[in-house]
Short mmCIF file of C-alpha atoms in Angstrom, two decimals:
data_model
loop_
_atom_site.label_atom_id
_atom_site.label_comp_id
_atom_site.label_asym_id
_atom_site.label_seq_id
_atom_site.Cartn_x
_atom_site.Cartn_y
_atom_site.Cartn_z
CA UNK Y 1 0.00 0.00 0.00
CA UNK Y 2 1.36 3.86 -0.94
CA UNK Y 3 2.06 5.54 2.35
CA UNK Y 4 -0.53 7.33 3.29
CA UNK Y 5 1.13 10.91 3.26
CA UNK Y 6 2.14 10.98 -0.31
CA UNK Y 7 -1.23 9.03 -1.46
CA UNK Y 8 -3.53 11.65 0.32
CA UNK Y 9 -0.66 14.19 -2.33
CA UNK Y 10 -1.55 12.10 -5.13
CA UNK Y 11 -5.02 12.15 -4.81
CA UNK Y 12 -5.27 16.08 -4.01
CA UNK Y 13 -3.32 16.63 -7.29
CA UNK Y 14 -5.07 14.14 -9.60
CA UNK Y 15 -8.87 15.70 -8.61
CA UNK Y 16 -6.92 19.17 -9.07
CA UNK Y 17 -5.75 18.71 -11.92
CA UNK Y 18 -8.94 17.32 -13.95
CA UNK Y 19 -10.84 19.87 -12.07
CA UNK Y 20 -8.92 23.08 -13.07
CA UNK Y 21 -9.91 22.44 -16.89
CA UNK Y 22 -13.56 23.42 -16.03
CA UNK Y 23 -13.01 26.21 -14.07
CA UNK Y 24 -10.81 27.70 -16.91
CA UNK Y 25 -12.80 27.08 -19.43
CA UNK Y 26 -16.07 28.74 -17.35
CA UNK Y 27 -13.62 31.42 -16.12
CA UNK Y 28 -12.38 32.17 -19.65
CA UNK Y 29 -15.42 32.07 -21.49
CA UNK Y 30 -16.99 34.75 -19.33
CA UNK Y 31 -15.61 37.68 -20.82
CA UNK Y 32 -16.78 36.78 -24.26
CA UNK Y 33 -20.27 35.81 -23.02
CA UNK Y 34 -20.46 38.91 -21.88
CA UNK Y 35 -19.42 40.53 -25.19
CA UNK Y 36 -21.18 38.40 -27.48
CA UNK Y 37 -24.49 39.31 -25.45
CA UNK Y 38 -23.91 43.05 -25.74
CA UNK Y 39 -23.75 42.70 -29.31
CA UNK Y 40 -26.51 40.39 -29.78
CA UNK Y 41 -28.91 42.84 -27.98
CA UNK Y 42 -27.31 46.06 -29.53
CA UNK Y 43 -26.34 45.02 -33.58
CA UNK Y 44 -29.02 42.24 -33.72
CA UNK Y 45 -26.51 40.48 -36.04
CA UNK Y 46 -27.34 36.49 -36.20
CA UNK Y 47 -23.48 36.00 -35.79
CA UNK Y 48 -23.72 37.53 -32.94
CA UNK Y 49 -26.57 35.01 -31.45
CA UNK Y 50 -24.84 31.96 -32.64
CA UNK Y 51 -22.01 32.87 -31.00
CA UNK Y 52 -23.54 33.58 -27.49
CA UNK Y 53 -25.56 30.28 -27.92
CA UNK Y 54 -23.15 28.12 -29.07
CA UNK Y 55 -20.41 29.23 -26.69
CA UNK Y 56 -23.10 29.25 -23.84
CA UNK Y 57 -23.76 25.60 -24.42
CA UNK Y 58 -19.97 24.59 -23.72
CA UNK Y 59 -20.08 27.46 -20.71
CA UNK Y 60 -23.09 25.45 -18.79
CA UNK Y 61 -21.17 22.13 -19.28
CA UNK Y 62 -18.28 23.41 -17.94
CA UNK Y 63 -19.92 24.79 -15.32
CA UNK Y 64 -22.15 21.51 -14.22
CA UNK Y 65 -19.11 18.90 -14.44
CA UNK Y 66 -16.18 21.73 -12.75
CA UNK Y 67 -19.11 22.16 -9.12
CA UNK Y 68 -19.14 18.30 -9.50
CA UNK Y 69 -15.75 17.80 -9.41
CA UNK Y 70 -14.78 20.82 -7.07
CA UNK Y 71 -17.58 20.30 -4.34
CA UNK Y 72 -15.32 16.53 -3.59
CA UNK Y 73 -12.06 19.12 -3.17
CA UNK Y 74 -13.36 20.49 -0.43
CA UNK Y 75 -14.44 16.93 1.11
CA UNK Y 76 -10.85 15.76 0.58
CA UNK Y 77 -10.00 18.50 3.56
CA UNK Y 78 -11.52 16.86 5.72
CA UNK Y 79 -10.54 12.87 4.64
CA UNK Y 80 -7.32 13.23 3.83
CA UNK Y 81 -6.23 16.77 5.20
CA UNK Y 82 -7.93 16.84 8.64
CA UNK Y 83 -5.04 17.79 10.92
CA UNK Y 84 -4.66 21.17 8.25
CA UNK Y 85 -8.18 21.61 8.82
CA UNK Y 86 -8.04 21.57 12.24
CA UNK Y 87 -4.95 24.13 12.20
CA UNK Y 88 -5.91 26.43 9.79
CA UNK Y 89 -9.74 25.88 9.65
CA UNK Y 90 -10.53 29.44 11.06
CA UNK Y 91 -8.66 31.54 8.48
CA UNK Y 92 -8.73 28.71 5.50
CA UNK Y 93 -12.76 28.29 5.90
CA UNK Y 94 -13.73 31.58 5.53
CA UNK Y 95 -12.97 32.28 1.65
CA UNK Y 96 -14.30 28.88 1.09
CA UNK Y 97 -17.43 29.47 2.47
CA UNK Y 98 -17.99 32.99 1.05
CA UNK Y 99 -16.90 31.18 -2.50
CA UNK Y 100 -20.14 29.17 -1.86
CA UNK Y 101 -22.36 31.83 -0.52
CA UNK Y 102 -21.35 34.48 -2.69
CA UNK Y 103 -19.71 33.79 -5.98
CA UNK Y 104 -21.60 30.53 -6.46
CA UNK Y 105 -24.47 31.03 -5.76
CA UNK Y 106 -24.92 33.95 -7.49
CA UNK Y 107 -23.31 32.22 -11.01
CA UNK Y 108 -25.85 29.38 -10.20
CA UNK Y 109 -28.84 32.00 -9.74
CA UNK Y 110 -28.61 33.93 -13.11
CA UNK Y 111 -27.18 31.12 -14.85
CA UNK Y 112 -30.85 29.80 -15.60
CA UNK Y 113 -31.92 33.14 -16.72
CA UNK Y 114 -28.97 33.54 -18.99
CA UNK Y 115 -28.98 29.74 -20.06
CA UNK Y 116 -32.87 29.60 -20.89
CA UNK Y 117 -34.52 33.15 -20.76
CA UNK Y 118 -33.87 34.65 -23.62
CA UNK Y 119 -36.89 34.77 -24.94
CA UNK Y 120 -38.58 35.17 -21.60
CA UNK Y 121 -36.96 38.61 -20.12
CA UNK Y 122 -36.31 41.67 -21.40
CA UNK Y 123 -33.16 42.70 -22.69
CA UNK Y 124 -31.29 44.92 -19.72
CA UNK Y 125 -32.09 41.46 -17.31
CA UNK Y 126 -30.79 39.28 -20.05
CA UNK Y 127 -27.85 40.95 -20.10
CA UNK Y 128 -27.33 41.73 -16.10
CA UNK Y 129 -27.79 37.97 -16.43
CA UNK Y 130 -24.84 37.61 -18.61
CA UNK Y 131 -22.76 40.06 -16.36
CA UNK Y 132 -23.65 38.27 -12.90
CA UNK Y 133 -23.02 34.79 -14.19
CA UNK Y 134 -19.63 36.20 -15.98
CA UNK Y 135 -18.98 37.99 -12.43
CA UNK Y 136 -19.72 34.91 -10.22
CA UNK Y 137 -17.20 32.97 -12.20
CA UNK Y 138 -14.61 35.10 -11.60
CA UNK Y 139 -15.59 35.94 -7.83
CA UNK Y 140 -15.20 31.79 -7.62
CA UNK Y 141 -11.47 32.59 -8.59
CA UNK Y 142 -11.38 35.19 -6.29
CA UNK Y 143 -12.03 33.15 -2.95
CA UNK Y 144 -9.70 30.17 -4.16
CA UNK Y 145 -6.98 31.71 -4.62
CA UNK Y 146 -7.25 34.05 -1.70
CA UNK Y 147 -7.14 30.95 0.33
CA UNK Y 148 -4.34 29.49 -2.09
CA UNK Y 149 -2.54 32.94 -2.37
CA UNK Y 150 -2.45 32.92 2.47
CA UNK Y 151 -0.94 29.54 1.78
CA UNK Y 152 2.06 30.85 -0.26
CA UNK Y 153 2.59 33.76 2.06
CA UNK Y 154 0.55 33.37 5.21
CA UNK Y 155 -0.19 36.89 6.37
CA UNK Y 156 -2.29 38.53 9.54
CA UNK Y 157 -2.74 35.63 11.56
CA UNK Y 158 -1.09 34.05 15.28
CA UNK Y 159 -0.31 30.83 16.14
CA UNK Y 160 -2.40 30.22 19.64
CA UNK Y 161 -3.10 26.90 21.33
CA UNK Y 162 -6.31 24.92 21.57
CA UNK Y 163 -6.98 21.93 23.57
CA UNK Y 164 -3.39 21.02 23.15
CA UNK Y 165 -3.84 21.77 19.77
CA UNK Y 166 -1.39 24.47 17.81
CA UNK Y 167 -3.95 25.95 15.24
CA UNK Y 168 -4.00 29.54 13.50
CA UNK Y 169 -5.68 32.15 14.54
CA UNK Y 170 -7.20 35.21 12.07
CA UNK Y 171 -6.10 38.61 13.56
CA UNK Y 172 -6.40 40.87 10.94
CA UNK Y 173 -8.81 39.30 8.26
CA UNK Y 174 -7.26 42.45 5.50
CA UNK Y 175 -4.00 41.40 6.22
CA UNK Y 176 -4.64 37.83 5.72
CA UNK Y 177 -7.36 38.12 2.97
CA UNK Y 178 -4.87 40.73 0.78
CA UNK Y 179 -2.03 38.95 1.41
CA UNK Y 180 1.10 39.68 -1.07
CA UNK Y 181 0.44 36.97 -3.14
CA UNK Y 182 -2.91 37.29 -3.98
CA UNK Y 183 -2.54 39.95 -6.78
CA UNK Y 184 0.08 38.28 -8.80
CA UNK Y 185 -2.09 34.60 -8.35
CA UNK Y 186 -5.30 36.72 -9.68
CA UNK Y 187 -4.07 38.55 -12.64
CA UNK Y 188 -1.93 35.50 -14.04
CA UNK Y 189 -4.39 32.75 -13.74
CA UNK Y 190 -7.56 34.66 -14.94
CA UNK Y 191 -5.09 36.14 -18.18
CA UNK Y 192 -4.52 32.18 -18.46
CA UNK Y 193 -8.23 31.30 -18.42
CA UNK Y 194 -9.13 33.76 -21.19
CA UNK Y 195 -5.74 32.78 -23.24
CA UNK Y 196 -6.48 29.59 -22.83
CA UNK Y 197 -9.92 29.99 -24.09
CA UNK Y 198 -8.57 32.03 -27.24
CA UNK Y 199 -6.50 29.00 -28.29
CA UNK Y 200 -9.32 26.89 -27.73
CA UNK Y 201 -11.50 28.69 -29.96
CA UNK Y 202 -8.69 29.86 -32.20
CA UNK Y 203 -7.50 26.27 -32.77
CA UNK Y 204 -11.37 25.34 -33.20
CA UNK Y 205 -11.86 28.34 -36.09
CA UNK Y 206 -9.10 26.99 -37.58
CA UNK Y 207 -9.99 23.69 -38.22
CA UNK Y 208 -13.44 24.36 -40.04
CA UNK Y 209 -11.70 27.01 -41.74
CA UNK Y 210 -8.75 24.50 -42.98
CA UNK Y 211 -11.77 21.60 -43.69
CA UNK Y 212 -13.75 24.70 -45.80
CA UNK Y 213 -10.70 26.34 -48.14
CA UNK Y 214 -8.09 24.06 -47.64
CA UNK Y 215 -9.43 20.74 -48.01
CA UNK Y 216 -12.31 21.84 -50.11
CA UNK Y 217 -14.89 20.39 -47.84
CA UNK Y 218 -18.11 22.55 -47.83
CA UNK Y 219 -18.60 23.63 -43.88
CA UNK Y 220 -22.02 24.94 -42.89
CA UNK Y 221 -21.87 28.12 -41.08
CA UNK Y 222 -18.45 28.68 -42.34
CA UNK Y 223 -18.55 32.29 -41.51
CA UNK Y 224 -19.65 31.68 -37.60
CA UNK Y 225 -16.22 29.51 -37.39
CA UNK Y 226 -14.43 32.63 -39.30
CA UNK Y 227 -15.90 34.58 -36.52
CA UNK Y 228 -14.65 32.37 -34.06
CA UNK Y 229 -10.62 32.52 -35.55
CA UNK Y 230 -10.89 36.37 -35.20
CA UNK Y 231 -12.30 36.54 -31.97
CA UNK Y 232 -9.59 33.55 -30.96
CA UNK Y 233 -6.71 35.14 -32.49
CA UNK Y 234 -8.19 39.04 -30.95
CA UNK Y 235 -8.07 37.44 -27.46
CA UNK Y 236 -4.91 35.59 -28.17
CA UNK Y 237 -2.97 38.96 -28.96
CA UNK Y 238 -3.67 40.57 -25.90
CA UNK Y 239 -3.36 38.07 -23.35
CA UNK Y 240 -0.12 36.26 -24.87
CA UNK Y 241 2.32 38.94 -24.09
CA UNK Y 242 0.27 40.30 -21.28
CA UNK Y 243 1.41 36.56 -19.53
CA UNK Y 244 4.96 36.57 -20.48
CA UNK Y 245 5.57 39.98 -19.16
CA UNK Y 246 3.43 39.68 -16.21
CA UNK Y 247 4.93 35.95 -15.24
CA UNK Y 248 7.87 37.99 -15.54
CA UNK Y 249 7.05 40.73 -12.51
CA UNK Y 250 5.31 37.87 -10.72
CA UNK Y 251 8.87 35.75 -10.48
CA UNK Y 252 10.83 38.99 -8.51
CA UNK Y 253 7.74 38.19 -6.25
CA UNK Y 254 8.23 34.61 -6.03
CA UNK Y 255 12.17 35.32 -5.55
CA UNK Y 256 11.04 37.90 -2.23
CA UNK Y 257 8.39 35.64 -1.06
CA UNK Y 258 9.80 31.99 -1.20
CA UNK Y 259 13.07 32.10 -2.29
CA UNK Y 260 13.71 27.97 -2.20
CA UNK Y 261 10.95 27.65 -4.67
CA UNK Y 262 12.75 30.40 -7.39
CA UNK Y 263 15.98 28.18 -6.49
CA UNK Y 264 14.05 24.95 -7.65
CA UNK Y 265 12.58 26.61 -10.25
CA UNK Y 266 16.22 27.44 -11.59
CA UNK Y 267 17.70 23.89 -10.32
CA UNK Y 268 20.33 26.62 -8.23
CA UNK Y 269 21.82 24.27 -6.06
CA UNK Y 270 24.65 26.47 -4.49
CA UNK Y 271 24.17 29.84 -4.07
CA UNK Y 272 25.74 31.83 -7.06
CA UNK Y 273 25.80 35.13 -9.33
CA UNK Y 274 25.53 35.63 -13.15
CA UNK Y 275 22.97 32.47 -13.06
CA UNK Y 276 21.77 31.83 -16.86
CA UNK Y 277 18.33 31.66 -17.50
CA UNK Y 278 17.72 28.48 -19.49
CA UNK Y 279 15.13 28.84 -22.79
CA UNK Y 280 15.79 25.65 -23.98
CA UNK Y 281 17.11 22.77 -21.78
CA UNK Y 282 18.18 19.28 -22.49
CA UNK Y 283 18.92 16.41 -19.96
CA UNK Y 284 22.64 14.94 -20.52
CA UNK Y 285 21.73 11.67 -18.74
CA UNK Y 286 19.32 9.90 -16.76
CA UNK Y 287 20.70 11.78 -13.75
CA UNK Y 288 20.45 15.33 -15.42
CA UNK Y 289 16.34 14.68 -15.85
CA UNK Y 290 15.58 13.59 -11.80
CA UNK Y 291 18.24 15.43 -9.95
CA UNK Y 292 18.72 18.70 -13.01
CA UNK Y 293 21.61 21.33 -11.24
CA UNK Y 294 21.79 24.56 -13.56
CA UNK Y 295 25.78 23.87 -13.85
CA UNK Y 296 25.28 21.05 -15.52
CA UNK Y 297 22.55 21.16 -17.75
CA UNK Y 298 22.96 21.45 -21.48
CA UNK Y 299 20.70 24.23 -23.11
CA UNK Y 300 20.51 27.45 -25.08
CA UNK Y 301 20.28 29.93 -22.02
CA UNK Y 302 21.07 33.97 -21.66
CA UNK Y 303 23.90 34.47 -19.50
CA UNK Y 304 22.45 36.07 -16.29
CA UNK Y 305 19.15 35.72 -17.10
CA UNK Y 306 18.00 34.15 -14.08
CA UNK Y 307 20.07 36.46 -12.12
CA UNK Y 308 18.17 39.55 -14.30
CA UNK Y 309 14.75 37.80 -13.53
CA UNK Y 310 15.41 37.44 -9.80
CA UNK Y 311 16.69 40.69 -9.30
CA UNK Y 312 14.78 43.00 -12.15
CA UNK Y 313 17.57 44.03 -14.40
CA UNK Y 314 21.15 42.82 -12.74
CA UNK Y 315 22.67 39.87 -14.32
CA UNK Y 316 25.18 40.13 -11.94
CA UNK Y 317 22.70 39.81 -8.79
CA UNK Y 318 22.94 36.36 -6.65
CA UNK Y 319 20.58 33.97 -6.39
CA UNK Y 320 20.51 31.75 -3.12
CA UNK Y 321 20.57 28.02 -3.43
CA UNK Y 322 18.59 24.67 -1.99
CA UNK Y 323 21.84 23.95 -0.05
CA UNK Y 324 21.29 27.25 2.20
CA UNK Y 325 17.80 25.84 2.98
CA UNK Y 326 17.08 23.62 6.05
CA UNK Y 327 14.85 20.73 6.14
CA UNK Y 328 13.72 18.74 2.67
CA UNK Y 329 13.82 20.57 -0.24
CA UNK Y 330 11.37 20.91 -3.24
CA UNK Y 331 11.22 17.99 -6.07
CA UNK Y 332 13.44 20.10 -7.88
CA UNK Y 333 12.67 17.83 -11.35
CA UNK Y 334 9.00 18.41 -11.36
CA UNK Y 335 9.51 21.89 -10.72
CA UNK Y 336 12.48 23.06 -13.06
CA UNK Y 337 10.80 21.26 -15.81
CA UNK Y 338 7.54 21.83 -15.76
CA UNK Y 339 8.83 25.61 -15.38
CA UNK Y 340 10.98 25.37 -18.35
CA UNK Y 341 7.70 23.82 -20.24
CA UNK Y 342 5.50 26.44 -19.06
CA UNK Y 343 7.99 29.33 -20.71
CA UNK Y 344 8.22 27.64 -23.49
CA UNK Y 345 4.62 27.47 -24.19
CA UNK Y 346 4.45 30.81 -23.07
CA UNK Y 347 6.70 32.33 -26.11
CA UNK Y 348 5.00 30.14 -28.40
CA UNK Y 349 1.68 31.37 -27.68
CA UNK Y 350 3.03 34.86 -28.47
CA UNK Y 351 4.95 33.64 -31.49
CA UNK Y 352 1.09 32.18 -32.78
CA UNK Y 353 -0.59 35.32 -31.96
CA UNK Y 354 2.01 37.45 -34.07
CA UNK Y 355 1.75 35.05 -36.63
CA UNK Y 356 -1.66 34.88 -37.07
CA UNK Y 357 -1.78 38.81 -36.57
CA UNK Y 358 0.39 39.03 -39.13
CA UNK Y 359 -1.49 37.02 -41.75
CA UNK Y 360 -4.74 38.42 -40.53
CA UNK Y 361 -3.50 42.05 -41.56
CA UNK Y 362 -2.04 41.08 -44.85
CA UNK Y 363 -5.73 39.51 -45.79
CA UNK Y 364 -3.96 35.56 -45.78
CA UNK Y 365 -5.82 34.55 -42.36
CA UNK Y 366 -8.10 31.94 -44.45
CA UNK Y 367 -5.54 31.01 -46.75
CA UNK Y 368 -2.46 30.16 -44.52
CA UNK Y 369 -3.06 26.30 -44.02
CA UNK Y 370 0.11 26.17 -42.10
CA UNK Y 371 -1.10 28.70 -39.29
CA UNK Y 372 -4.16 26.77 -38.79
CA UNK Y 373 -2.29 23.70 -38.63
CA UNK Y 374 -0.12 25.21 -35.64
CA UNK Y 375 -3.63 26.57 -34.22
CA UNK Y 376 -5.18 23.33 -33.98
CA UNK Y 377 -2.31 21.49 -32.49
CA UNK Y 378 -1.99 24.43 -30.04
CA UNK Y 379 -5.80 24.16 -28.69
CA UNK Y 380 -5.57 22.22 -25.76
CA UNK Y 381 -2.06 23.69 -24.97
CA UNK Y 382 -3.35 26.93 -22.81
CA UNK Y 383 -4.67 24.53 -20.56
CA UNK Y 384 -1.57 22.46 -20.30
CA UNK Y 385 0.64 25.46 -19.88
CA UNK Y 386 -1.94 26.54 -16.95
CA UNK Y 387 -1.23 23.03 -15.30
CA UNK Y 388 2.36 23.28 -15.47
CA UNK Y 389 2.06 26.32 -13.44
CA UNK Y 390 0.21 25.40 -11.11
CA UNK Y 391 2.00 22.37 -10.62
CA UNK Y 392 5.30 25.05 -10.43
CA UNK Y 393 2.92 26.67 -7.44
CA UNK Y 394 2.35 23.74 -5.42
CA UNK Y 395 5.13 21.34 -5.57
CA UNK Y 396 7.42 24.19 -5.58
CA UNK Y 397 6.03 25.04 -2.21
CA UNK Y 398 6.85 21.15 -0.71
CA UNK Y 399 7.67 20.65 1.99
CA UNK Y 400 5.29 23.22 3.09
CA UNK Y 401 1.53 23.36 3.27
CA UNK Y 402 1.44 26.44 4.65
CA UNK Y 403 4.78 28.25 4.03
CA UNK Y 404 6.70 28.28 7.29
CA UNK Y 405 3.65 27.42 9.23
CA UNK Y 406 2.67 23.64 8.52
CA UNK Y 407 4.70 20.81 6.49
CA UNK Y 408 2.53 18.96 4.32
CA UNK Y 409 3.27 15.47 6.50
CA UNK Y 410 2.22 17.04 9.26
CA UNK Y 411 -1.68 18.27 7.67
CA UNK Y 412 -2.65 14.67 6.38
CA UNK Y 413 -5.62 13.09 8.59
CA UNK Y 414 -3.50 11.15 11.26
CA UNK Y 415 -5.65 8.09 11.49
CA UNK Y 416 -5.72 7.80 7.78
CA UNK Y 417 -4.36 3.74 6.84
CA UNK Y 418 -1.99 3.26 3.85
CA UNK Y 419 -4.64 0.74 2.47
CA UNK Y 420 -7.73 3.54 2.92
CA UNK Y 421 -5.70 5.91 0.85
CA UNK Y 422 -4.57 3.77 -1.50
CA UNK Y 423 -8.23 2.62 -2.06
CA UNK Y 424 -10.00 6.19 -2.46
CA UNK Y 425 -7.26 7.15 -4.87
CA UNK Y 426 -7.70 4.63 -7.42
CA UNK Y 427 -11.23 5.27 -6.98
CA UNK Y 428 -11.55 8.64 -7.73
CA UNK Y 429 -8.47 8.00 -10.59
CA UNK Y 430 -11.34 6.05 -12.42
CA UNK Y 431 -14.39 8.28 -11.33
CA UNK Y 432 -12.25 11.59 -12.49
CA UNK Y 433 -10.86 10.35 -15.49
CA UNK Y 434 -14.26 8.99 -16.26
CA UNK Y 435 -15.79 12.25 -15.68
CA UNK Y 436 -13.14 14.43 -18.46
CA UNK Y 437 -14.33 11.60 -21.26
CA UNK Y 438 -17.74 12.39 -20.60
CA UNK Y 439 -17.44 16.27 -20.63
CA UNK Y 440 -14.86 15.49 -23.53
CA UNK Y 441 -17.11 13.50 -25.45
CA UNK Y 442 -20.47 16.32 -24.75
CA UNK Y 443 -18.22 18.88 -26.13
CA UNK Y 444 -17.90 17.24 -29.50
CA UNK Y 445 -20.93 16.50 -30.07
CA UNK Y 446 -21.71 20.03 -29.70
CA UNK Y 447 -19.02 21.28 -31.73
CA UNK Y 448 -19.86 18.73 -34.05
CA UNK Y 449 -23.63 20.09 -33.81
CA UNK Y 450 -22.40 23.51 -35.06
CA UNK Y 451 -24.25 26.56 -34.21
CA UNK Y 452 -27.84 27.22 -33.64
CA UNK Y 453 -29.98 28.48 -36.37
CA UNK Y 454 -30.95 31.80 -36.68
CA UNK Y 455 -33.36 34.08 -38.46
CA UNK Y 456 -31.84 35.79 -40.94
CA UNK Y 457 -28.95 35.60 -43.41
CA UNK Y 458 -25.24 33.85 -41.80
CA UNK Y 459 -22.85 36.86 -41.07
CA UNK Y 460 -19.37 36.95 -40.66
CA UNK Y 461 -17.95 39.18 -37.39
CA UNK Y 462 -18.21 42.39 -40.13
CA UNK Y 463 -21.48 41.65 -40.82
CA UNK Y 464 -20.97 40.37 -44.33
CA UNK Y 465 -23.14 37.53 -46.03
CA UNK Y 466 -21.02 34.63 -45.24
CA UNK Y 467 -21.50 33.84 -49.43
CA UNK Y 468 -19.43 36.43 -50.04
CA UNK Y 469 -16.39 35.42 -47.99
CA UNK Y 470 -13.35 34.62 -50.08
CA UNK Y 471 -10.64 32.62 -48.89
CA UNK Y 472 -8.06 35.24 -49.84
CA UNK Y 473 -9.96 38.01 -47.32
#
């Protein structure tokens, strides 16, 4: 049986993991609800319609399967993660709670109206609708990742005794509730959502558009998928470079905040200056990929880099290694490559945007089969690149649960048995993974649905009879 420390880890990460994908795709698809709505109810343009109920479809799904799979998260405090609980239960509770009562509740309230009123409320409640269910979604992110964000850097609270008990006490709930980390957590993962939704619907553009002009297939509602590329691509050129050069601000933070997890992210073993930041790195041997040390890794790197990224702008600056840190350290493999992945997809989202900017302004956008190719391979990718991070977040963190406060072996449910977690986490292995094929397999069929029907003739996002769309546009 797997010890029952590392399978209560195991289990926490696998029902993370599949659950994140909903929540990004509900959190990223608000925004263009939103939008889409506006201009149904102001232009009246069918496009416009389709768009909103096509994308709302894939919105509500999202929505259903991620409270499914993110009500058991909060069970799995309590199973496998009883002794944090206990600790931390007075400060960690609250944004939990007020996730339920507040954000959740109201995304569950006006998602009915917004999924099935259309026709049955006027237009200003239709689109409050649209703005409370978009709002709700976000406030969801909001209360996660304030508790997340007081786990990272655990702020306005004391450590008091109870019944022999150490727990944590809240002492100043601003302190603790607008911690430092919770700004840079925010703005990066909800800039992931919606880039993560532009590839998705980028990627999904592009492959009706490929099927329609490049393979010579005739596509039904060709000009609602056009419409979906532009809006795809739009989204795609402001958030790509918006992550790169915010991921960049939110590293000096990282480096002030926990500097053993910058040090695994950089596999800095002994403390040095003039570190180079690694773009592209290769394992030598078997040895390099499990136990990776900067000095020894083969790569293409900039020479300082890391030392510019830790410090904001000195190559020369020092970065402090594991060796300087008592206790365990980090498992510096997961986190140095699953770091170096995440920049990597990073620049290559920016390097698609630019592309398909590019083409888009020169009138090639339909033409370039290439491009779409590199779209539709690149469609589930946002949502890879936004587990990578968070698996940069969380195991970079180890051997902390609460940093400085509570190691993760000492949070895990004492009288938990090897053989009870070993049991619930090949259960919920097959009940999760069971759960992403079915929302997996209801998305296709509703992208292989198509749009809704509408009244009137099938307009592309300039309002032009999708007839008279060329493929050299």
């Amino acid at each position: 049986m797997i010890d029952p420390v590392f399978a209560s880890r195991l289990q926490f990460a696998l029902t993370t993991i599949v659950h994140i994908i909903f929540p990004v795709m509900s959190m990223g698809l608000a925004p263009f609800l939103v939008y889409f709505t506006w201009k149904d109810i102001r232009t009246g343009k069918p496009v416009y319609e389709q768009l909103r109920r096509f994308w709302t479809q894939i919105f509500a799904v999202s929505f259903v399967v991620g409270t499914v799979t993110g009500i058991v998260l909060e069970f799995e405090f309590g199973t496998n993660f009883a002794a944090f609980s206990t600790t931390a239960g007075e400060l960690f509770g609250g944004p939990l709670a007020l996730e339920g009562m507040m954000a959740f509740m109201l995304e569950a309230t006006f998602l009915g109206i917004f999924v099935f009123g259309r026709k049955r409320v006027g237009n200003v409640l239709y689109m409050l609708s649209a703005i409370a269910v978009g709002l709700g979604t976000w406030l969801s992110a909001l209360w996660i990742l304030i508790a997340n964000s007081w786990m990272q850097t655990p702020r306005g609270y004391e450590l008091a005794t109870e019944n022999g008990q150490t727990i944590v006490q809240l002492v100043d709930p601003v302190a603790a509730y607008a911690n430092p980390r919770f700004p840079w957590m925010f703005v990066h993962m909800q800039n992931a959502a919606v880039e993560s939704v532009a590839l998705f619907m980028a990627g999904l553009g592009a492959y009706f558009v490929f099927r329609h002009y490049v393979w010579g297939y005739p596509v039904e509602n060709i000009g609602f998928w056009e419409t979906t590329l532009k809006f795809g691509l739009l989204a795609l050129l402001i958030t790509a470079p918006l992550q790169v050069l915010h991921g960049d601000l939110y590293a000096r933070h990282v480096v002030e905040t926990q500097p053993q997890k910058f040090a695994a992210m950089e596999a800095v073993w002994e403390t040095d200056s003039y570190v180079p930041e690694y773009i592209v790195a290769f394992p030598t041997s078997i040895q390099d990929l499990f136990d990776p040390r900067a000095k020894d890794i083969f790569g293409i790197g900039i020479p300082g880099g890391a030392s510019w990224l830790a410090s904001g702008g000195d190559p020369q600056a020092t970065i402090q290694g594991l060796e300087e840190f008592e206790g365990p350290q980090p498992p510096v493999a997961i986190v140095f490559w699953a770091f170096r992945l995440m920049v990597a997809l990073g620049f290559w989202f920016i390097l698609l945007a630019v592309w398909g900017g590019y083409r888009w302004w020169r009138g090639e956008l339909l033409s370039d089969d290439l491009l779409q190719k590199a779209l539709m391979l690149s469609m589930p990718l946002g949502i890879v690149a936004v587990e990578l991070g968070w698996v940069v977040t969380e195991v970079g963190r180890q051997p902390w649960l609460i940093q400085g406060v509570l190691r993760t072996s000492e949070g895990v449910s004492t009288g938990l048995t090897g053989v009870e977690a070993t049991t619930t986490l090949a259960g919920f292995a097959v009940v999760y993974l069971g759960l992403l094929a079915l929302y997996a397999y209801v998305v296709v069929r509703i992208i292989r649905t198509g749009p809704p029907t509408v009244d009137g003739p099938e307009l592309d996002g300039a309002g032009t009879p999708a007839s008279e769309v060329q493929a050299d546009d």
